PDB file of C-alpha atoms in Angstrom:
ATOM      1  CA  UNK J  30       4.536 -15.146 -29.995  1.00 47.00           C
ATOM      2  CA  UNK J  31       8.197 -14.858 -30.186  1.00 48.00           C
ATOM      3  CA  UNK J  32       9.774 -12.267 -32.137  1.00 46.00           C
ATOM      4  CA  UNK J  33      12.435 -13.722 -34.358  1.00 42.00           C
ATOM      5  CA  UNK J  34      15.534 -11.673 -33.971  1.00 41.00           C
ATOM      6  CA  UNK J  35      17.625 -10.928 -37.181  1.00 38.00           C
ATOM      7  CA  UNK J  36      19.925 -13.477 -38.629  1.00 34.00           C
ATOM      8  CA  UNK J  37      22.766 -14.482 -36.413  1.00 32.00           C
ATOM      9  CA  UNK J  38      26.263 -15.642 -37.391  1.00 27.00           C
ATOM     10  CA  UNK J  39      27.240 -18.524 -35.124  1.00 27.00           C
ATOM     11  CA  UNK J  40      30.746 -18.707 -36.980  1.00 26.00           C
ATOM     12  CA  UNK J  41      32.899 -18.121 -33.660  1.00 30.00           C
ATOM     13  CA  UNK J  42      32.632 -21.770 -32.225  1.00 33.00           C
ATOM     14  CA  UNK J  43      30.009 -23.770 -34.800  1.00 35.00           C
ATOM     15  CA  UNK J  44      27.070 -23.526 -36.662  1.00 51.00           C
ATOM     16  CA  UNK J  45      24.920 -24.269 -33.596  1.00 63.00           C
ATOM     17  CA  UNK J  46      27.043 -23.091 -30.795  1.00 71.00           C
ATOM     18  CA  UNK J  47      27.960 -20.042 -28.461  1.00 94.00           C
ATOM     19  CA  UNK J  48      31.459 -20.267 -26.799  1.00 96.00           C
ATOM     20  CA  UNK J  49      30.965 -17.690 -24.133  1.00 98.00           C
ATOM     21  CA  UNK J  50      27.516 -17.248 -22.339  1.00 98.00           C
ATOM     22  CA  UNK J  51      26.983 -14.661 -19.391  1.00 99.00           C
ATOM     23  CA  UNK J  52      23.786 -14.369 -17.483  1.00 98.00           C
ATOM     24  CA  UNK J  53      22.693 -11.101 -15.939  1.00 98.00           C
ATOM     25  CA  UNK J  54      19.438 -10.368 -13.572  1.00 97.00           C
ATOM     26  CA  UNK J  55      18.067 -10.919 -10.358  1.00 94.00           C
ATOM     27  CA  UNK J  56      15.983 -13.990  -8.834  1.00 90.00           C
ATOM     28  CA  UNK J  57      14.619 -15.253 -11.999  1.00 92.00           C
ATOM     29  CA  UNK J  58      17.909 -15.664 -13.734  1.00 95.00           C
ATOM     30  CA  UNK J  59      19.609 -16.767 -10.318  1.00 93.00           C
ATOM     31  CA  UNK J  60      17.101 -19.892 -10.674  1.00 88.00           C
ATOM     32  CA  UNK J  61      15.242 -19.341  -6.994  1.00 82.00           C
ATOM     33  CA  UNK J  62      12.760 -22.372  -6.453  1.00 71.00           C
ATOM     34  CA  UNK J  63      13.932 -24.335  -9.103  1.00 85.00           C
ATOM     35  CA  UNK J  64      16.093 -26.257  -6.385  1.00 74.00           C
ATOM     36  CA  UNK J  65      16.767 -24.954  -3.091  1.00 70.00           C
ATOM     37  CA  UNK J  66      19.544 -22.888  -1.418  1.00 60.00           C
ATOM     38  CA  UNK J  67      20.863 -26.293   0.844  1.00 57.00           C
ATOM     39  CA  UNK J  68      20.969 -28.528  -2.559  1.00 53.00           C
ATOM     40  CA  UNK J  69      21.549 -25.410  -5.173  1.00 64.00           C
ATOM     41  CA  UNK J  70      18.888 -23.695  -7.872  1.00 75.00           C
ATOM     42  CA  UNK J  71      19.325 -24.167 -10.837  1.00 90.00           C
ATOM     43  CA  UNK J  72      17.207 -21.885 -13.192  1.00 92.00           C
ATOM     44  CA  UNK J  73      16.171 -21.341 -16.694  1.00 95.00           C
ATOM     45  CA  UNK J  74      19.799 -19.665 -17.703  1.00 96.00           C
ATOM     46  CA  UNK J  75      21.582 -22.390 -16.436  1.00 96.00           C
ATOM     47  CA  UNK J  76      18.902 -25.312 -17.941  1.00 95.00           C
ATOM     48  CA  UNK J  77      20.024 -23.230 -21.012  1.00 97.00           C
ATOM     49  CA  UNK J  78      23.699 -23.787 -20.839  1.00 96.00           C
ATOM     50  CA  UNK J  79      23.244 -27.281 -20.149  1.00 96.00           C
ATOM     51  CA  UNK J  80      21.319 -27.454 -23.458  1.00 96.00           C
ATOM     52  CA  UNK J  81      24.136 -25.424 -25.116  1.00 97.00           C
ATOM     53  CA  UNK J  82      26.701 -27.230 -23.975  1.00 96.00           C
ATOM     54  CA  UNK J  83      25.122 -30.456 -25.103  1.00 94.00           C
ATOM     55  CA  UNK J  84      24.703 -29.365 -28.713  1.00 94.00           C
ATOM     56  CA  UNK J  85      28.811 -28.120 -28.563  1.00 93.00           C
ATOM     57  CA  UNK J  86      30.583 -29.279 -25.789  1.00 94.00           C
ATOM     58  CA  UNK J  87      33.013 -26.952 -24.331  1.00 95.00           C
ATOM     59  CA  UNK J  88      31.140 -23.933 -23.270  1.00 97.00           C
ATOM     60  CA  UNK J  89      32.015 -21.652 -20.525  1.00 98.00           C
ATOM     61  CA  UNK J  90      29.606 -20.040 -18.615  1.00 98.00           C
ATOM     62  CA  UNK J  91      29.081 -17.244 -15.766  1.00 98.00           C
ATOM     63  CA  UNK J  92      25.767 -16.547 -14.271  1.00 97.00           C
ATOM     64  CA  UNK J  93      26.268 -12.850 -12.228  1.00 98.00           C
ATOM     65  CA  UNK J  94      22.199 -13.042 -11.364  1.00 96.00           C
ATOM     66  CA  UNK J  95      21.312 -12.664  -7.660  1.00 96.00           C
ATOM     67  CA  UNK J  96      17.916 -12.195  -6.077  1.00 90.00           C
ATOM     68  CA  UNK J  97      16.628  -8.904  -5.183  1.00 90.00           C
ATOM     69  CA  UNK J  98      18.771  -6.751  -7.642  1.00 94.00           C
ATOM     70  CA  UNK J  99      17.463  -3.710  -9.640  1.00 94.00           C
ATOM     71  CA  UNK J 100      18.074  -2.763 -13.026  1.00 98.00           C
ATOM     72  CA  UNK J 101      20.779   0.002 -11.618  1.00 96.00           C
ATOM     73  CA  UNK J 102      22.191  -3.126  -9.604  1.00 96.00           C
ATOM     74  CA  UNK J 103      22.872  -4.611 -12.689  1.00 98.00           C
ATOM     75  CA  UNK J 104      24.071  -1.562 -14.905  1.00 97.00           C
ATOM     76  CA  UNK J 105      26.372  -0.591 -12.004  1.00 97.00           C
ATOM     77  CA  UNK J 106      27.709  -4.156 -10.817  1.00 97.00           C
ATOM     78  CA  UNK J 107      26.867  -7.235 -13.249  1.00 98.00           C
ATOM     79  CA  UNK J 108      27.245  -5.305 -16.829  1.00 98.00           C
ATOM     80  CA  UNK J 109      30.472  -4.241 -16.595  1.00 98.00           C
ATOM     81  CA  UNK J 110      31.736  -7.611 -15.324  1.00 98.00           C
ATOM     82  CA  UNK J 111      29.521  -9.162 -18.039  1.00 99.00           C
ATOM     83  CA  UNK J 112      31.500  -7.037 -20.680  1.00 98.00           C
ATOM     84  CA  UNK J 113      34.781  -7.549 -19.250  1.00 98.00           C
ATOM     85  CA  UNK J 114      34.354 -11.757 -19.935  1.00 98.00           C
ATOM     86  CA  UNK J 115      33.810 -10.996 -23.658  1.00 98.00           C
ATOM     87  CA  UNK J 116      30.640 -12.968 -24.301  1.00 98.00           C
ATOM     88  CA  UNK J 117      29.219 -14.084 -27.696  1.00 97.00           C
ATOM     89  CA  UNK J 118      25.778 -14.940 -25.790  1.00 98.00           C
ATOM     90  CA  UNK J 119      24.172 -13.028 -23.364  1.00 98.00           C
ATOM     91  CA  UNK J 120      20.687 -13.095 -21.436  1.00 98.00           C
ATOM     92  CA  UNK J 121      18.896 -10.366 -19.370  1.00 98.00           C
ATOM     93  CA  UNK J 122      16.203 -10.682 -17.597  1.00 96.00           C
ATOM     94  CA  UNK J 123      15.975  -7.493 -15.199  1.00 97.00           C
ATOM     95  CA  UNK J 124      13.235  -5.206 -14.107  1.00 96.00           C
ATOM     96  CA  UNK J 125      10.655  -6.969 -11.555  1.00 91.00           C
ATOM     97  CA  UNK J 126      12.206  -5.721  -8.649  1.00 91.00           C
ATOM     98  CA  UNK J 127      11.807  -1.908  -9.713  1.00 93.00           C
ATOM     99  CA  UNK J 128       8.560  -2.664 -10.890  1.00 91.00           C
ATOM    100  CA  UNK J 129       6.771  -3.930  -7.690  1.00 85.00           C
ATOM    101  CA  UNK J 130       8.688  -0.853  -5.634  1.00 85.00           C
ATOM    102  CA  UNK J 131       6.575   2.246  -5.300  1.00 79.00           C
ATOM    103  CA  UNK J 132       8.069   5.831  -6.144  1.00 77.00           C
ATOM    104  CA  UNK J 133       9.020   7.490  -8.777  1.00 79.00           C
ATOM    105  CA  UNK J 134      12.284   6.071  -9.803  1.00 92.00           C
ATOM    106  CA  UNK J 135      10.740   3.760 -12.011  1.00 96.00           C
ATOM    107  CA  UNK J 136      11.039   6.088 -14.687  1.00 95.00           C
ATOM    108  CA  UNK J 137      14.732   6.370 -14.531  1.00 96.00           C
ATOM    109  CA  UNK J 138      14.880   3.022 -14.222  1.00 97.00           C
ATOM    110  CA  UNK J 139      13.556   2.267 -17.810  1.00 98.00           C
ATOM    111  CA  UNK J 140      16.314   4.738 -18.856  1.00 98.00           C
ATOM    112  CA  UNK J 141      18.672   2.641 -17.444  1.00 98.00           C
ATOM    113  CA  UNK J 142      17.207  -0.406 -18.877  1.00 98.00           C
ATOM    114  CA  UNK J 143      17.959   0.918 -22.438  1.00 98.00           C
ATOM    115  CA  UNK J 144      21.922   1.829 -21.337  1.00 98.00           C
ATOM    116  CA  UNK J 145      21.846  -1.646 -20.889  1.00 98.00           C
ATOM    117  CA  UNK J 146      20.277  -2.741 -24.119  1.00 99.00           C
ATOM    118  CA  UNK J 147      22.924  -0.273 -25.646  1.00 98.00           C
ATOM    119  CA  UNK J 148      25.779  -1.283 -24.266  1.00 98.00           C
ATOM    120  CA  UNK J 149      25.336  -5.102 -24.991  1.00 98.00           C
ATOM    121  CA  UNK J 150      24.575  -4.049 -28.559  1.00 98.00           C
ATOM    122  CA  UNK J 151      27.497  -2.304 -28.700  1.00 98.00           C
ATOM    123  CA  UNK J 152      29.391  -5.801 -27.538  1.00 98.00           C
ATOM    124  CA  UNK J 153      28.468  -7.503 -30.499  1.00 96.00           C
ATOM    125  CA  UNK J 154      26.982 -10.214 -28.225  1.00 97.00           C
ATOM    126  CA  UNK J 155      23.861 -12.363 -29.008  1.00 97.00           C
ATOM    127  CA  UNK J 156      21.514 -11.169 -26.826  1.00 98.00           C
ATOM    128  CA  UNK J 157      18.299 -13.049 -25.328  1.00 97.00           C
ATOM    129  CA  UNK J 158      15.901 -10.977 -23.408  1.00 98.00           C
ATOM    130  CA  UNK J 159      12.287 -11.350 -21.857  1.00 96.00           C
ATOM    131  CA  UNK J 160       9.131  -9.881 -21.475  1.00 97.00           C
ATOM    132  CA  UNK J 161       7.188 -10.140 -18.538  1.00 94.00           C
ATOM    133  CA  UNK J 162       3.922 -12.084 -17.484  1.00 92.00           C
ATOM    134  CA  UNK J 163       0.866 -11.050 -17.128  1.00 89.00           C
ATOM    135  CA  UNK J 164       0.933 -10.482 -13.352  1.00 80.00           C
ATOM    136  CA  UNK J 165      -2.500  -8.883 -13.336  1.00 77.00           C
ATOM    137  CA  UNK J 166      -3.926 -12.972 -13.890  1.00 77.00           C
ATOM    138  CA  UNK J 167      -1.117 -14.398 -11.309  1.00 73.00           C
ATOM    139  CA  UNK J 168      -1.067 -12.120  -8.352  1.00 70.00           C
ATOM    140  CA  UNK J 169      -3.953 -10.344  -6.068  1.00 66.00           C
ATOM    141  CA  UNK J 170      -2.257  -7.316  -6.444  1.00 67.00           C
ATOM    142  CA  UNK J 171      -1.392  -8.018  -9.983  1.00 73.00           C
ATOM    143  CA  UNK J 172      -3.528  -5.085 -10.585  1.00 78.00           C
ATOM    144  CA  UNK J 173      -1.934  -2.194  -9.187  1.00 80.00           C
ATOM    145  CA  UNK J 174       1.069  -2.776 -11.002  1.00 85.00           C
ATOM    146  CA  UNK J 175      -0.159  -4.187 -14.317  1.00 90.00           C
ATOM    147  CA  UNK J 176       0.480  -0.565 -16.187  1.00 92.00           C
ATOM    148  CA  UNK J 177       3.941  -0.380 -15.028  1.00 94.00           C
ATOM    149  CA  UNK J 178       4.469  -4.292 -16.495  1.00 93.00           C
ATOM    150  CA  UNK J 179       3.072  -2.687 -20.055  1.00 95.00           C
ATOM    151  CA  UNK J 180       5.423  -0.182 -19.723  1.00 97.00           C
ATOM    152  CA  UNK J 181       8.604  -2.247 -19.047  1.00 97.00           C
ATOM    153  CA  UNK J 182       7.369  -4.452 -21.796  1.00 98.00           C
ATOM    154  CA  UNK J 183       7.369  -1.715 -24.356  1.00 98.00           C
ATOM    155  CA  UNK J 184      11.021  -0.903 -23.827  1.00 98.00           C
ATOM    156  CA  UNK J 185      12.084  -4.295 -23.979  1.00 98.00           C
ATOM    157  CA  UNK J 186      10.330  -5.235 -27.043  1.00 98.00           C
ATOM    158  CA  UNK J 187      11.186  -1.540 -28.509  1.00 98.00           C
ATOM    159  CA  UNK J 188      14.784  -1.930 -27.711  1.00 98.00           C
ATOM    160  CA  UNK J 189      14.586  -5.808 -29.345  1.00 97.00           C
ATOM    161  CA  UNK J 190      13.426  -4.738 -32.461  1.00 97.00           C
ATOM    162  CA  UNK J 191      16.082  -1.702 -32.539  1.00 97.00           C
ATOM    163  CA  UNK J 192      18.745  -4.137 -31.447  1.00 97.00           C
ATOM    164  CA  UNK J 193      17.923  -7.384 -32.971  1.00 96.00           C
ATOM    165  CA  UNK J 194      17.805  -9.138 -30.089  1.00 97.00           C
ATOM    166  CA  UNK J 195      16.200 -12.706 -29.538  1.00 97.00           C
ATOM    167  CA  UNK J 196      12.926 -11.812 -27.771  1.00 96.00           C
ATOM    168  CA  UNK J 197      10.650 -14.311 -25.753  1.00 95.00           C
ATOM    169  CA  UNK J 198       7.056 -12.899 -25.263  1.00 95.00           C
ATOM    170  CA  UNK J 199       6.650 -14.427 -22.325  1.00 95.00           C
ATOM    171  CA  UNK J 200       3.430 -11.744 -21.413  1.00 95.00           C
ATOM    172  CA  UNK J 201       1.664 -13.267 -24.523  1.00 92.00           C
ATOM    173  CA  UNK J 202       2.188 -17.192 -23.895  1.00 94.00           C
ATOM    174  CA  UNK J 203      -0.740 -19.029 -22.303  1.00 93.00           C
ATOM    175  CA  UNK J 204       1.146 -21.407 -20.085  1.00 94.00           C
ATOM    176  CA  UNK J 205       2.938 -18.321 -18.403  1.00 93.00           C
ATOM    177  CA  UNK J 206      -0.631 -17.413 -16.622  1.00 87.00           C
ATOM    178  CA  UNK J 207      -0.865 -21.506 -15.163  1.00 88.00           C
ATOM    179  CA  UNK J 208      -0.386 -22.038 -11.527  1.00 83.00           C
ATOM    180  CA  UNK J 209       2.006 -24.857 -12.497  1.00 87.00           C
ATOM    181  CA  UNK J 210       4.431 -22.431 -13.903  1.00 90.00           C
ATOM    182  CA  UNK J 211       4.783 -20.741 -10.588  1.00 84.00           C
ATOM    183  CA  UNK J 212       5.881 -21.250  -7.102  1.00 76.00           C
ATOM    184  CA  UNK J 213       3.905 -20.722  -3.970  1.00 75.00           C
ATOM    185  CA  UNK J 214       4.894 -17.343  -3.968  1.00 74.00           C
ATOM    186  CA  UNK J 215       3.412 -16.475  -7.532  1.00 71.00           C
ATOM    187  CA  UNK J 216       6.199 -13.895  -8.061  1.00 76.00           C
ATOM    188  CA  UNK J 217       8.704 -16.372  -8.986  1.00 80.00           C
ATOM    189  CA  UNK J 218       9.017 -19.665 -11.587  1.00 85.00           C
ATOM    190  CA  UNK J 219       8.659 -23.124 -10.173  1.00 89.00           C
ATOM    191  CA  UNK J 220      10.801 -26.180 -11.819  1.00 90.00           C
ATOM    192  CA  UNK J 221       8.320 -26.290 -14.638  1.00 93.00           C
ATOM    193  CA  UNK J 222       8.331 -22.583 -15.088  1.00 92.00           C
ATOM    194  CA  UNK J 223      12.168 -22.423 -15.729  1.00 93.00           C
ATOM    195  CA  UNK J 224      11.995 -25.569 -17.816  1.00 94.00           C
ATOM    196  CA  UNK J 225       9.496 -23.489 -19.912  1.00 96.00           C
ATOM    197  CA  UNK J 226      11.734 -20.350 -19.571  1.00 96.00           C
ATOM    198  CA  UNK J 227      14.986 -22.224 -21.236  1.00 96.00           C
ATOM    199  CA  UNK J 228      12.847 -23.753 -23.726  1.00 97.00           C
ATOM    200  CA  UNK J 229      11.727 -20.281 -24.889  1.00 97.00           C
ATOM    201  CA  UNK J 230      15.341 -18.973 -24.931  1.00 96.00           C
ATOM    202  CA  UNK J 231      16.452 -22.090 -27.058  1.00 95.00           C
ATOM    203  CA  UNK J 232      13.712 -21.529 -29.366  1.00 95.00           C
ATOM    204  CA  UNK J 233      14.136 -17.737 -29.848  1.00 95.00           C
ATOM    205  CA  UNK J 234      18.021 -18.852 -30.647  1.00 95.00           C
ATOM    206  CA  UNK J 235      16.473 -21.292 -33.132  1.00 94.00           C
ATOM    207  CA  UNK J 236      18.404 -24.360 -31.474  1.00 95.00           C
ATOM    208  CA  UNK J 237      18.150 -27.637 -32.996  1.00 93.00           C
ATOM    209  CA  UNK J 238      15.508 -29.806 -31.185  1.00 92.00           C
ATOM    210  CA  UNK J 239      13.474 -26.530 -30.015  1.00 94.00           C
ATOM    211  CA  UNK J 240       9.663 -25.200 -30.477  1.00 94.00           C
ATOM    212  CA  UNK J 241       6.891 -23.104 -29.512  1.00 94.00           C
ATOM    213  CA  UNK J 242       5.895 -26.158 -27.275  1.00 96.00           C
ATOM    214  CA  UNK J 243       6.829 -24.111 -24.115  1.00 96.00           C
ATOM    215  CA  UNK J 244       4.105 -21.681 -24.586  1.00 95.00           C
ATOM    216  CA  UNK J 245       1.080 -24.699 -24.384  1.00 94.00           C
ATOM    217  CA  UNK J 246      -0.831 -24.626 -21.322  1.00 89.00           C
ATOM    218  CA  UNK J 247      -0.823 -27.897 -19.651  1.00 78.00           C
ATOM    219  CA  UNK J 248      -4.256 -27.414 -17.371  1.00 67.00           C
ATOM    220  CA  UNK J 249      -7.764 -27.746 -18.301  1.00 57.00           C
ATOM    221  CA  UNK J 250      -8.104 -24.197 -17.753  1.00 58.00           C
ATOM    222  CA  UNK J 251     -10.564 -24.403 -14.912  1.00 58.00           C
ATOM    223  CA  UNK J 252     -10.319 -22.153 -12.130  1.00 60.00           C
ATOM    224  CA  UNK J 253     -10.704 -22.786  -8.277  1.00 57.00           C
ATOM    225  CA  UNK J 254     -13.923 -21.557  -6.717  1.00 62.00           C
ATOM    226  CA  UNK J 255     -14.475 -17.931  -5.789  1.00 65.00           C
ATOM    227  CA  UNK J 256     -14.458 -19.522  -1.746  1.00 64.00           C
ATOM    228  CA  UNK J 257     -11.002 -20.910  -2.788  1.00 56.00           C
ATOM    229  CA  UNK J 258      -9.548 -18.347  -4.483  1.00 56.00           C
ATOM    230  CA  UNK J 259     -10.252 -15.676  -1.641  1.00 61.00           C
ATOM    231  CA  UNK J 260      -8.964 -17.921   0.477  1.00 54.00           C
ATOM    232  CA  UNK J 261      -5.581 -18.400  -1.029  1.00 59.00           C
ATOM    233  CA  UNK J 262      -5.316 -14.524  -1.381  1.00 61.00           C
ATOM    234  CA  UNK J 263      -5.587 -14.061   2.270  1.00 59.00           C
ATOM    235  CA  UNK J 264      -3.160 -16.483   2.967  1.00 62.00           C
ATOM    236  CA  UNK J 265      -0.572 -15.286   0.023  1.00 58.00           C
ATOM    237  CA  UNK J 266      -1.295 -12.145   1.654  1.00 61.00           C
ATOM    238  CA  UNK J 267      -0.804 -12.765   5.385  1.00 61.00           C
ATOM    239  CA  UNK J 268       2.290 -15.239   4.527  1.00 60.00           C
ATOM    240  CA  UNK J 269       4.452 -13.699   1.758  1.00 61.00           C
ATOM    241  CA  UNK J 270       2.882 -10.240   0.811  1.00 59.00           C
ATOM    242  CA  UNK J 271       3.080  -8.452   4.402  1.00 58.00           C
ATOM    243  CA  UNK J 272       6.460  -9.795   4.922  1.00 63.00           C
ATOM    244  CA  UNK J 273       7.513  -8.727   1.838  1.00 58.00           C
ATOM    245  CA  UNK J 274       6.264  -4.659   2.507  1.00 62.00           C
ATOM    246  CA  UNK J 275       7.824  -5.317   5.827  1.00 55.00           C
ATOM    247  CA  UNK J 276      11.497  -6.114   4.647  1.00 63.00           C
ATOM    248  CA  UNK J 277      11.311  -3.272   1.794  1.00 58.00           C
ATOM    249  CA  UNK J 278      10.301  -0.821   4.364  1.00 60.00           C
ATOM    250  CA  UNK J 279      13.024  -1.205   6.353  1.00 59.00           C
ATOM    251  CA  UNK J 280      15.035  -1.169   3.231  1.00 62.00           C
ATOM    252  CA  UNK J 281      16.174  -4.629   2.926  1.00 60.00           C
ATOM    253  CA  UNK J 282      16.644  -7.326   0.244  1.00 60.00           C
ATOM    254  CA  UNK J 283      16.259 -11.102  -0.154  1.00 60.00           C
ATOM    255  CA  UNK J 284      19.939 -10.919  -1.771  1.00 54.00           C
ATOM    256  CA  UNK J 285      21.375  -9.073   0.977  1.00 56.00           C
ATOM    257  CA  UNK J 286      24.992 -10.541   1.561  1.00 69.00           C
ATOM    258  CA  UNK J 287      24.608 -13.064  -1.735  1.00 80.00           C
ATOM    259  CA  UNK J 288      27.335 -13.281  -4.060  1.00 91.00           C
ATOM    260  CA  UNK J 289      26.714 -14.647  -8.073  1.00 95.00           C
ATOM    261  CA  UNK J 290      26.706 -18.506  -7.945  1.00 93.00           C
ATOM    262  CA  UNK J 291      28.976 -18.386 -11.263  1.00 95.00           C
ATOM    263  CA  UNK J 292      30.833 -15.519 -11.119  1.00 97.00           C
ATOM    264  CA  UNK J 293      33.715 -16.339 -13.786  1.00 98.00           C
ATOM    265  CA  UNK J 294      33.172 -18.106 -17.181  1.00 98.00           C
ATOM    266  CA  UNK J 295      33.663 -21.870 -16.236  1.00 97.00           C
ATOM    267  CA  UNK J 296      32.662 -25.213 -17.563  1.00 96.00           C
ATOM    268  CA  UNK J 297      29.217 -26.278 -17.370  1.00 95.00           C
ATOM    269  CA  UNK J 298      28.568 -28.430 -14.154  1.00 88.00           C
ATOM    270  CA  UNK J 299      27.723 -31.770 -14.177  1.00 85.00           C
ATOM    271  CA  UNK J 300      25.245 -31.493 -11.417  1.00 80.00           C
ATOM    272  CA  UNK J 301      23.347 -28.481 -13.793  1.00 85.00           C
ATOM    273  CA  UNK J 302      23.222 -31.346 -16.607  1.00 86.00           C
ATOM    274  CA  UNK J 303      22.305 -33.557 -14.143  1.00 81.00           C
ATOM    275  CA  UNK J 304      19.398 -31.432 -12.844  1.00 76.00           C
ATOM    276  CA  UNK J 305      18.014 -30.324 -16.449  1.00 81.00           C
ATOM    277  CA  UNK J 306      17.988 -34.026 -17.502  1.00 78.00           C
ATOM    278  CA  UNK J 307      15.727 -34.804 -14.444  1.00 66.00           C
ATOM    279  CA  UNK J 308      13.239 -31.662 -15.230  1.00 60.00           C
TER     280      UNK J 308
END
């Protein structure tokens, strides 16, 4: 379920903490659907930052993730900014927007992902990364991208082994295919999902109080009837998938015009702590 990293040295600030945490990625790291754009989104990276800050107050945190971003956006924009901050902890979760886009650019994206990992490894920071869940069990169209999920997960696991990263294996966790873990669009985590992601990252880092409880499903395992599933798939296709196709056919992204919510290192917001405690 979880690949343990090689032994880490946390002597920078204490035996159990980090001082400079930077998160890079797309909508999952930004925190889409964990809160809203009016009140503010939280997300697993913010929740992990709150956990770390509770263990060792004084953490500085930046979240450079923006919804809709692809691997090339991270390597061109987010990675240089992140490295300039000299973090001692980085989370990187990127690639689903590359997986879902048709065309021949996916192979090049995987090469860029390898470069991201290599540059992070060279920085000396502790790195947490994740595989992607088994979308074929979650999405009506999941079977069409299942092969790409296996490809990118192989790259992620290989890099984690080579570089000694902390790896959270979402693909194998039973909780990751439960409906409660995902928002109505079935592509982004629900608030519960973000809580589980943060708990998984905490376990990968070996934080006090962490465990593999995040992997355990909470439902009874029963599936809806074929008729109910068929109706839900029609509704999902009509209200979410077709608009998504139309947007991308026009070269648009959900993140157009948006900027990172925490573009510079700063103390963890009291609002983030409050949201995390209320989860």
